Short mmCIF file of C-alpha atoms in Angstrom, two decimals:
data_model
loop_
_atom_site.label_atom_id
_atom_site.label_comp_id
_atom_site.label_asym_id
_atom_site.label_seq_id
_atom_site.Cartn_x
_atom_site.Cartn_y
_atom_site.Cartn_z
CA MET I 1 54.27 11.70 86.62
CA THR I 2 56.72 13.18 84.10
CA ASP I 3 58.95 11.36 81.72
CA GLY I 4 62.70 11.46 82.30
CA PRO I 5 65.01 13.35 79.97
CA ALA I 6 65.10 12.10 76.40
CA PRO I 7 68.12 9.94 75.65
CA VAL I 8 70.93 11.84 73.99
CA HIS I 9 71.44 10.81 70.38
CA ARG I 10 74.99 9.68 69.73
CA PRO I 11 75.84 9.86 66.02
CA ARG I 12 77.16 6.58 64.68
CA VAL I 13 80.66 6.75 63.18
CA ALA I 14 82.18 3.77 61.37
CA MET I 15 85.91 3.81 60.76
CA VAL I 16 87.51 1.49 58.20
CA VAL I 17 91.16 0.58 57.68
CA ASN I 18 93.09 -2.21 55.98
CA ASN I 19 95.07 -3.41 59.01
CA GLY I 20 94.50 -5.06 62.39
CA MET I 21 94.44 -1.66 64.20
CA ALA I 22 96.33 -2.71 67.34
CA ASN I 23 99.52 -1.01 66.11
CA ASP I 24 97.88 1.87 64.22
CA SER I 25 98.03 4.73 66.69
CA ARG I 26 96.25 7.18 64.38
CA VAL I 27 93.24 4.90 64.00
CA ILE I 28 93.05 4.28 67.75
CA LYS I 29 93.49 7.94 68.69
CA SER I 30 90.93 9.09 66.12
CA ALA I 31 88.34 6.53 67.21
CA VAL I 32 88.76 7.30 70.90
CA SER I 33 88.75 11.07 70.27
CA LEU I 34 85.40 10.90 68.50
CA ALA I 35 83.99 8.63 71.22
CA ARG I 36 85.19 11.12 73.85
CA ALA I 37 83.47 13.88 71.88
CA GLY I 38 80.13 12.06 72.01
CA ALA I 39 80.00 9.76 68.98
CA ASP I 40 79.14 6.05 68.95
CA VAL I 41 82.29 4.77 67.22
CA THR I 42 83.02 1.38 65.70
CA ALA I 43 86.30 0.86 63.85
CA PHE I 44 86.45 -2.00 61.35
CA GLY I 45 89.84 -3.48 60.47
CA VAL I 46 91.26 -6.63 58.92
CA ALA I 47 91.84 -9.95 60.66
CA SER I 48 95.02 -11.90 59.96
CA ALA I 49 94.81 -13.97 56.77
CA GLY I 50 92.60 -16.98 57.40
CA ALA I 51 91.76 -15.89 60.95
CA ALA I 52 88.29 -15.49 62.39
CA GLY I 53 86.92 -12.09 63.28
CA ALA I 54 87.56 -10.53 66.67
CA GLU I 55 86.44 -7.48 68.59
CA THR I 56 87.29 -5.40 71.62
CA THR I 57 86.43 -2.09 73.26
CA SER I 58 88.77 0.67 74.40
CA GLY I 59 88.29 4.30 75.33
CA GLY I 60 84.57 4.10 74.63
CA ALA I 61 85.12 2.96 71.02
CA HIS I 62 84.46 -0.49 69.58
CA PHE I 63 87.07 -2.21 67.38
CA VAL I 64 86.15 -5.10 65.06
CA ARG I 65 88.46 -7.21 62.92
CA LEU I 66 86.75 -8.64 59.85
CA PRO I 67 87.83 -11.89 58.13
CA THR I 68 89.11 -10.58 54.80
CA PHE I 69 91.85 -12.65 53.17
CA PRO I 70 92.14 -16.46 52.88
CA ARG I 71 95.04 -18.18 54.58
CA ARG I 72 97.91 -18.76 52.17
CA GLY I 73 98.03 -22.42 51.14
CA VAL I 74 96.37 -25.09 49.04
CA THR I 75 92.75 -24.11 49.56
CA ALA I 76 90.00 -23.22 47.11
CA SER I 77 89.57 -19.71 48.55
CA TYR I 78 93.27 -18.88 48.35
CA ALA I 79 93.53 -20.34 44.83
CA ALA I 80 90.66 -18.12 43.68
CA TYR I 81 92.29 -15.07 45.25
CA ALA I 82 95.64 -15.89 43.62
CA VAL I 83 93.95 -16.25 40.21
CA ARG I 84 92.28 -12.82 40.58
CA ARG I 85 95.62 -11.32 41.55
CA ARG I 86 97.42 -12.81 38.54
CA ARG I 87 94.67 -11.76 36.12
CA GLY I 88 94.80 -8.26 37.52
CA ARG I 89 98.44 -7.94 36.48
CA LEU I 90 97.48 -8.35 32.81
CA GLY I 91 95.26 -5.29 32.40
CA PRO I 92 95.88 -1.56 32.84
CA ALA I 93 96.78 -0.54 36.39
CA GLU I 94 94.20 2.26 36.26
CA ARG I 95 91.39 -0.33 36.15
CA TRP I 96 91.81 -0.76 39.87
CA ARG I 97 88.78 -3.03 40.37
CA THR I 98 90.62 -5.76 38.47
CA SER I 99 94.28 -4.72 38.77
CA LEU I 100 94.11 -4.63 42.59
CA ALA I 101 92.72 -7.98 43.74
CA ALA I 102 92.70 -6.76 47.34
CA THR I 103 89.88 -4.32 46.59
CA THR I 104 87.54 -7.25 45.88
CA ALA I 105 88.48 -8.84 49.20
CA TYR I 106 87.90 -5.55 51.02
CA ALA I 107 84.50 -5.11 49.39
CA ARG I 108 83.37 -8.62 50.35
CA ALA I 109 84.38 -8.06 53.98
CA PHE I 110 83.48 -4.42 54.57
CA VAL I 111 80.37 -3.78 52.46
CA PRO I 112 78.04 -6.12 54.43
CA ALA I 113 79.45 -4.95 57.77
CA LEU I 114 78.98 -1.28 56.90
CA ARG I 115 75.45 -1.72 55.57
CA GLU I 116 74.43 -3.62 58.68
CA HIS I 117 76.02 -0.99 60.92
CA ALA I 118 74.14 1.87 59.17
CA PRO I 119 76.42 4.71 60.32
CA ASP I 120 75.85 8.44 60.04
CA VAL I 121 79.50 8.95 59.02
CA VAL I 122 82.14 6.65 57.55
CA HIS I 123 85.75 7.63 58.26
CA VAL I 124 88.08 5.97 55.75
CA HIS I 125 91.68 5.63 56.92
CA ASP I 126 94.01 5.42 53.91
CA VAL I 127 92.97 4.67 50.36
CA HIS I 128 92.61 0.88 50.41
CA VAL I 129 88.98 0.53 51.57
CA LEU I 130 87.77 3.74 49.91
CA GLY I 131 86.21 1.93 46.95
CA ALA I 132 84.32 -0.48 49.21
CA VAL I 133 82.63 2.41 51.01
CA LEU I 134 81.09 3.79 47.83
CA GLU I 135 80.16 0.27 46.74
CA ALA I 136 78.24 -0.12 50.00
CA TRP I 137 76.09 2.89 49.07
CA PRO I 138 76.18 3.48 45.30
CA ASP I 139 73.29 5.95 45.55
CA PRO I 140 74.56 9.29 46.91
CA ALA I 141 71.08 10.02 48.29
CA THR I 142 71.33 7.14 50.77
CA ARG I 143 75.05 7.32 51.47
CA PRO I 144 76.24 8.48 54.91
CA ALA I 145 78.73 11.30 55.15
CA VAL I 146 82.22 10.15 54.15
CA VAL I 147 85.46 11.49 55.61
CA TYR I 148 88.61 10.37 53.79
CA ASP I 149 91.75 10.40 55.96
CA ALA I 150 94.68 10.43 53.51
CA HIS I 151 97.61 9.19 55.58
CA GLU I 152 99.97 9.59 52.59
CA TYR I 153 100.19 11.20 49.16
CA VAL I 154 98.91 8.20 47.24
CA ALA I 155 99.74 9.37 43.70
CA ASP I 156 103.47 9.09 44.39
CA LEU I 157 103.96 6.56 47.16
CA ALA I 158 107.46 5.15 47.55
CA VAL I 159 107.94 2.00 45.48
CA SER I 160 109.22 -0.83 47.68
CA GLY I 161 108.89 -4.62 47.66
CA ALA I 162 105.42 -5.75 46.62
CA ARG I 163 104.34 -2.12 46.23
CA THR I 164 105.43 -1.72 42.62
CA ARG I 165 104.86 1.32 40.41
CA ARG I 166 101.90 -0.52 38.90
CA VAL I 167 100.34 -1.05 42.33
CA VAL I 168 100.86 2.61 43.23
CA ASP I 169 99.20 3.65 39.96
CA GLY I 170 96.23 1.43 40.77
CA TRP I 171 95.70 2.95 44.21
CA ALA I 172 96.12 6.44 42.75
CA ALA I 173 93.43 5.68 40.16
CA LEU I 174 91.07 4.50 42.91
CA GLU I 175 91.66 7.67 44.91
CA ALA I 176 91.19 9.95 41.89
CA GLU I 177 87.88 8.28 40.99
CA VAL I 178 86.38 8.32 44.47
CA ILE I 179 87.74 11.42 46.20
CA PRO I 180 85.38 13.89 44.46
CA HIS I 181 82.45 12.04 46.07
CA VAL I 182 83.57 12.26 49.71
CA ASP I 183 82.31 15.01 51.98
CA ARG I 184 85.61 15.97 53.62
CA VAL I 185 89.26 15.08 53.22
CA ILE I 186 91.77 15.27 56.03
CA THR I 187 95.48 14.52 55.84
CA VAL I 188 98.68 14.59 57.88
CA ALA I 189 100.68 17.49 56.40
CA ASP I 190 100.07 20.87 54.78
CA GLY I 191 102.00 19.99 51.63
CA ILE I 192 99.83 16.95 50.97
CA ALA I 193 96.69 19.01 51.65
CA ARG I 194 97.62 21.66 49.09
CA ARG I 195 98.54 19.01 46.50
CA LEU I 196 95.22 17.19 46.89
CA GLU I 197 93.34 20.48 46.55
CA ALA I 198 95.23 21.29 43.35
CA GLU I 199 94.76 17.88 41.75
CA HIS I 200 91.16 16.93 42.61
CA PRO I 201 87.73 18.60 42.48
CA LEU I 202 86.99 18.53 46.20
CA ARG I 203 83.84 19.64 48.00
CA ALA I 204 85.74 21.54 50.71
CA PRO I 205 89.32 22.50 51.61
CA VAL I 206 91.47 19.70 53.00
CA ALA I 207 91.87 19.81 56.78
CA VAL I 208 95.21 18.93 58.36
CA VAL I 209 95.25 16.71 61.44
CA HIS I 210 98.88 15.93 62.24
CA ASN I 211 99.68 12.43 63.45
CA ALA I 212 101.07 13.73 66.73
CA PRO I 213 101.54 11.79 69.97
CA LEU I 214 99.58 12.45 73.11
CA ALA I 215 101.41 14.67 75.58
CA TRP I 216 101.85 12.91 78.92
CA ASP I 217 103.06 14.79 82.00
CA HIS I 218 104.57 11.95 83.99
CA LEU I 219 104.65 8.86 81.76
CA ARG I 220 107.95 6.98 81.87
CA ALA I 221 108.91 4.22 79.45
CA SER I 222 108.78 0.68 80.80
CA ARG I 223 112.34 0.07 79.55
CA ASP I 224 115.51 2.16 79.31
CA LEU I 225 116.92 2.74 75.82
CA ARG I 226 120.54 2.87 76.95
CA ALA I 227 120.18 -0.31 78.96
CA GLU I 228 118.66 -2.08 75.95
CA ALA I 229 121.53 -0.84 73.76
CA GLY I 230 124.12 -1.73 76.39
CA VAL I 231 125.70 1.74 76.50
CA GLY I 232 126.42 4.03 79.42
CA ALA I 233 125.34 7.58 80.08
CA ASP I 234 128.62 8.98 78.73
CA THR I 235 128.24 7.34 75.29
CA ALA I 236 127.06 9.55 72.43
CA LEU I 237 123.85 7.84 71.28
CA ALA I 238 121.86 8.56 68.13
CA VAL I 239 118.45 6.95 67.76
CA TYR I 240 116.30 6.04 64.78
CA SER I 241 112.66 5.12 65.36
CA GLY I 242 110.13 3.97 62.81
CA ALA I 243 109.66 1.70 59.83
CA VAL I 244 112.71 0.01 58.32
CA SER I 245 113.05 -0.30 54.54
CA ALA I 246 115.56 0.61 51.86
CA ALA I 247 113.82 3.97 51.39
CA ARG I 248 114.26 4.86 55.07
CA GLY I 249 118.00 5.36 54.60
CA LEU I 250 119.47 3.52 57.58
CA ASP I 251 122.34 2.38 55.36
CA THR I 252 123.43 6.02 55.17
CA VAL I 253 123.60 6.34 58.95
CA ILE I 254 125.52 3.08 59.36
CA ASP I 255 127.98 4.19 56.68
CA ALA I 256 128.31 7.52 58.52
CA LEU I 257 129.42 5.99 61.82
CA PRO I 258 133.11 5.52 60.83
CA SER I 259 133.26 9.30 60.27
CA ALA I 260 131.49 10.04 63.57
CA PRO I 261 133.93 8.57 66.13
CA GLY I 262 132.37 7.27 69.32
CA VAL I 263 128.77 7.74 68.16
CA HIS I 264 126.49 4.72 68.60
CA LEU I 265 123.20 4.13 66.77
CA ALA I 266 120.10 2.57 68.35
CA VAL I 267 117.40 1.41 65.92
CA VAL I 268 113.87 1.06 67.33
CA ALA I 269 111.62 -0.71 64.83
CA VAL I 270 108.54 -2.93 64.67
CA PRO I 271 108.59 -5.89 64.40
CA HIS I 272 111.50 -6.99 66.55
CA PRO I 273 113.58 -8.81 65.47
CA HIS I 274 113.11 -7.02 62.15
CA PRO I 275 113.39 -8.95 58.84
CA MET I 276 116.04 -6.46 57.69
CA ALA I 277 118.16 -6.93 60.83
CA PRO I 278 120.66 -9.32 59.18
CA GLU I 279 121.24 -6.85 56.33
CA LEU I 280 121.80 -3.94 58.73
CA GLU I 281 124.18 -6.02 60.84
CA ARG I 282 126.08 -7.16 57.75
CA ARG I 283 126.51 -3.56 56.63
CA ALA I 284 127.73 -2.53 60.08
CA ARG I 285 130.30 -5.34 60.07
CA GLU I 286 131.58 -4.30 56.66
CA ALA I 287 131.87 -0.70 57.87
CA GLY I 288 133.74 -1.82 60.98
CA VAL I 289 131.08 -0.47 63.35
CA ALA I 290 129.22 -3.64 64.38
CA ASP I 291 129.84 -2.77 68.02
CA ARG I 292 128.13 0.61 67.56
CA LEU I 293 124.87 -0.59 65.98
CA HIS I 294 122.15 -1.64 68.43
CA LEU I 295 118.81 -3.09 67.26
CA VAL I 296 116.60 -2.66 70.30
CA PRO I 297 113.01 -3.76 71.04
CA PRO I 298 110.19 -1.21 70.78
CA VAL I 299 107.81 -0.06 73.49
CA ALA I 300 104.10 0.80 73.43
CA SER I 301 103.36 3.83 71.24
CA ALA I 302 102.52 6.07 74.19
CA GLU I 303 105.92 5.33 75.73
CA VAL I 304 107.98 6.11 72.62
CA PRO I 305 108.93 9.74 73.41
CA SER I 306 110.04 8.83 76.94
CA TYR I 307 111.97 5.82 75.60
CA LEU I 308 113.76 7.90 72.95
CA SER I 309 114.60 10.71 75.35
CA ALA I 310 117.57 8.74 76.73
CA ALA I 311 119.43 9.34 73.44
CA ASP I 312 121.48 12.44 72.60
CA VAL I 313 120.25 13.01 69.04
CA ALA I 314 117.49 11.67 66.79
CA VAL I 315 118.28 10.85 63.17
CA SER I 316 115.89 10.66 60.21
CA PRO I 317 117.70 9.61 57.01
CA ILE I 318 114.66 9.13 54.74
CA HIS I 319 115.22 9.23 50.97
CA GLY I 320 113.03 11.71 49.11
CA ASP I 321 112.43 9.37 46.17
CA SER I 322 108.70 9.98 46.26
CA ALA I 323 106.58 13.07 46.67
CA SER I 324 104.80 11.32 49.54
CA TYR I 325 108.01 11.23 51.58
CA ASP I 326 109.09 14.70 50.47
CA MET I 327 105.86 16.33 51.67
CA ALA I 328 105.44 14.33 54.86
CA LEU I 329 105.83 15.43 58.45
CA PRO I 330 106.06 11.89 59.86
CA ASN I 331 104.92 11.03 63.35
CA LYS I 332 108.54 10.28 64.26
CA LEU I 333 109.26 14.03 63.95
CA PHE I 334 106.69 14.80 66.63
CA GLU I 335 107.91 11.92 68.79
CA PHE I 336 111.42 13.40 68.61
CA ILE I 337 110.04 16.78 69.67
CA HIS I 338 108.15 15.27 72.61
CA ALA I 339 111.35 13.43 73.57
CA GLY I 340 113.18 16.77 73.65
CA LEU I 341 115.82 15.56 71.19
CA PRO I 342 117.76 17.60 68.63
CA ILE I 343 117.34 16.17 65.13
CA ALA I 344 119.67 15.33 62.25
CA THR I 345 117.48 14.87 59.18
CA SER I 346 118.01 14.24 55.50
CA ASP I 347 117.01 17.02 53.15
CA ILE I 348 113.51 15.80 52.32
CA ALA I 349 111.62 19.02 51.80
CA ALA I 350 108.96 19.27 54.51
CA MET I 351 110.91 17.79 57.40
CA ALA I 352 114.15 19.63 56.57
CA GLY I 353 112.22 22.88 56.32
CA PHE I 354 110.55 22.26 59.68
CA VAL I 355 113.86 21.48 61.42
CA ARG I 356 115.51 24.60 59.97
CA GLU I 357 112.54 26.87 60.71
CA HIS I 358 112.43 25.94 64.38
CA GLY I 359 116.15 25.51 65.02
CA LEU I 360 115.80 21.84 65.94
CA GLY I 361 119.07 20.49 64.56
CA ALA I 362 120.92 19.99 61.29
CA VAL I 363 120.12 18.85 57.74
CA PHE I 364 122.29 16.57 55.59
CA ARG I 365 122.16 15.51 51.96
CA GLN I 366 120.23 12.27 51.61
CA ARG I 367 122.37 9.20 50.82
CA ASP I 368 125.52 11.19 51.73
CA ALA I 369 127.18 9.33 54.61
CA ILE I 370 129.90 11.93 55.14
CA ASP I 371 127.37 14.76 55.32
CA CYS I 372 125.25 12.67 57.70
CA ALA I 373 128.27 12.18 59.96
CA CYS I 374 128.96 15.92 59.89
CA ALA I 375 125.35 16.64 60.87
CA LEU I 376 125.47 14.19 63.78
CA VAL I 377 128.77 15.61 65.06
CA GLU I 378 127.51 19.18 64.63
CA VAL I 379 124.32 18.55 66.59
CA LEU I 380 126.14 16.72 69.38
CA GLU I 381 128.67 19.56 69.69
CA ARG I 382 125.89 22.17 69.85
CA VAL I 383 124.26 20.25 72.68
CA ARG I 384 127.61 19.90 74.47
CA VAL I 385 128.13 23.67 74.52
CA GLY I 386 124.52 24.41 75.51
CA GLU I 387 123.24 25.45 72.06
CA GLY I 388 120.63 22.76 71.52
CA PRO I 389 117.00 23.46 70.57
CA ASP I 390 115.43 26.33 72.49
CA PRO I 391 113.39 24.93 75.43
CA GLY I 392 110.67 27.51 74.86
CA VAL I 393 110.34 26.51 71.21
CA LEU I 394 110.18 22.84 72.16
CA ALA I 395 107.46 23.53 74.74
CA ARG I 396 105.39 25.43 72.16
CA LEU I 397 105.82 22.70 69.56
CA ARG I 398 104.93 19.98 72.07
CA HIS I 399 101.63 21.74 72.68
CA GLU I 400 100.84 22.54 69.05
CA PHE I 401 101.82 19.09 67.83
CA SER I 402 100.18 17.05 70.57
CA TRP I 403 97.17 14.86 69.93
CA GLN I 404 95.28 16.87 72.54
CA THR I 405 95.52 19.82 70.12
CA GLN I 406 95.04 17.79 66.95
CA GLU I 407 91.88 16.07 68.20
CA ARG I 408 90.23 19.50 68.33
CA HIS I 409 90.95 19.92 64.61
CA LEU I 410 89.49 16.46 63.97
CA VAL I 411 86.30 17.14 65.92
CA GLU I 412 85.91 20.50 64.17
CA VAL I 413 85.83 18.69 60.82
CA TYR I 414 83.00 16.51 62.12
CA ARG I 415 81.08 19.45 63.55
CA ASP I 416 81.11 21.06 60.10
CA LEU I 417 79.94 18.06 58.05
CA PRO I 418 77.05 19.06 55.75
CA SER I 419 74.72 16.38 57.09
CA GLY I 420 74.70 18.01 60.52
CA ALA I 421 74.60 14.59 62.20
CA THR I 422 77.81 15.27 64.14
CA ALA I 423 77.35 19.00 64.77
CA GLY I 424 76.95 18.43 68.51
CA LEU I 425 80.29 16.71 69.08
CA GLU I 426 82.54 18.46 71.59
CA VAL I 427 86.00 17.64 72.96
CA PRO I 428 85.59 16.98 76.70
CA ASP I 429 87.67 18.74 79.30
CA ARG I 430 89.10 15.59 80.82
CA PRO I 431 92.50 13.94 80.55
CA TRP I 432 93.37 10.92 78.48
CA HIS I 433 94.25 7.62 80.13
CA LEU I 434 96.93 5.27 78.87
CA GLU I 435 94.62 2.26 78.78
CA GLU I 436 92.43 4.05 76.19
CA LEU I 437 95.16 3.42 73.60
CA GLN I 438 95.52 -0.31 74.24
CA LEU I 439 93.61 -2.88 72.19
CA ASP I 440 93.33 -6.47 73.39
CA PHE I 441 91.81 -8.85 70.87
CA GLY I 442 92.49 -11.84 73.09
CA GLY I 443 95.31 -13.27 71.01
CA ALA I 444 93.32 -13.18 67.77
#
């Protein structure tokens, strides 16, 4: 009697990130991609403040929320956290272990979980949990391979709200201290990759894995954008999709509407209703265009391109006040491409260059409402006379900047890790399924 075939070893990959994961499409796509390629993947994220842990499985990957922060209120644990946070504001920002109280909370939550999990590779999404990973294994001889996924250019993040210049400097100090010790760095844009290579002593060149959407052949959005906005098919409709903050420049677009007669603006943002909605509506009233601003509910991430495609033009008015924004090719750019929309973008370097290079639309001076209006009118007129983006170019870009293409770049990074533990990973020749992107933590 002969023994059956030996069980196939699946390398263990632990992902870590400082959010709840359900709305982080890059984390979900990356985890499922590596599971599809043959890895045993567990992604660790953060539970809501004061909440218990929770877990779920999707696309062959396991997702675990760790209790990390105390619930805000009159409790001993929250008081201790608040004291650490206040004390941290007194010392130099570069001493990130004390200046960033959150790093202590991340270490307490993630270090025990990672040590117990004993992975072959740790994939660190964003900078926030990077210090905890090295704390889990201070001895390089026992440390698993570490892949750092830099979602942004940390050294010059946009300052906004609680993210002050001091906080940015603290995260930049953490990154600068730890990044020489990781095995590979990946990021979301070529400009960020080259900057990281120039500024840090890295073990290998930075790989670029764009945060592109999955390409779906027949997926239709569950809701209609024009119906949500209350406009008909003959109404000129511009759409903005993404985060809403002062740095995102929506005030410029609202101020542009009086100079773009008949053009309506739909804003798709999470959460809905958005905390900034009253301010946007106030600005629209003052500009006399309240009837042309529509704050509409979002759809699931996979449905976004189909949802946006009902518009006539996409607009991206981001301010280039930080190098992180100036070098970024945000996922909204690729969603616009998959939606087949022409684009009016502000003149932040990377995105403006991309739009010009591929003939995708028009560029306007950031914060210049009149120039924004001119760009919107110009793009709409080009489309009207049949001079919109070239369909062949759009088809090529949809393929190149699809997650199906980008996951191959991700898996190639893993195949080349020095440890060799993930050398056997291989992207399968099978389609993705929508349910692989959906996380259900049971209301946790």
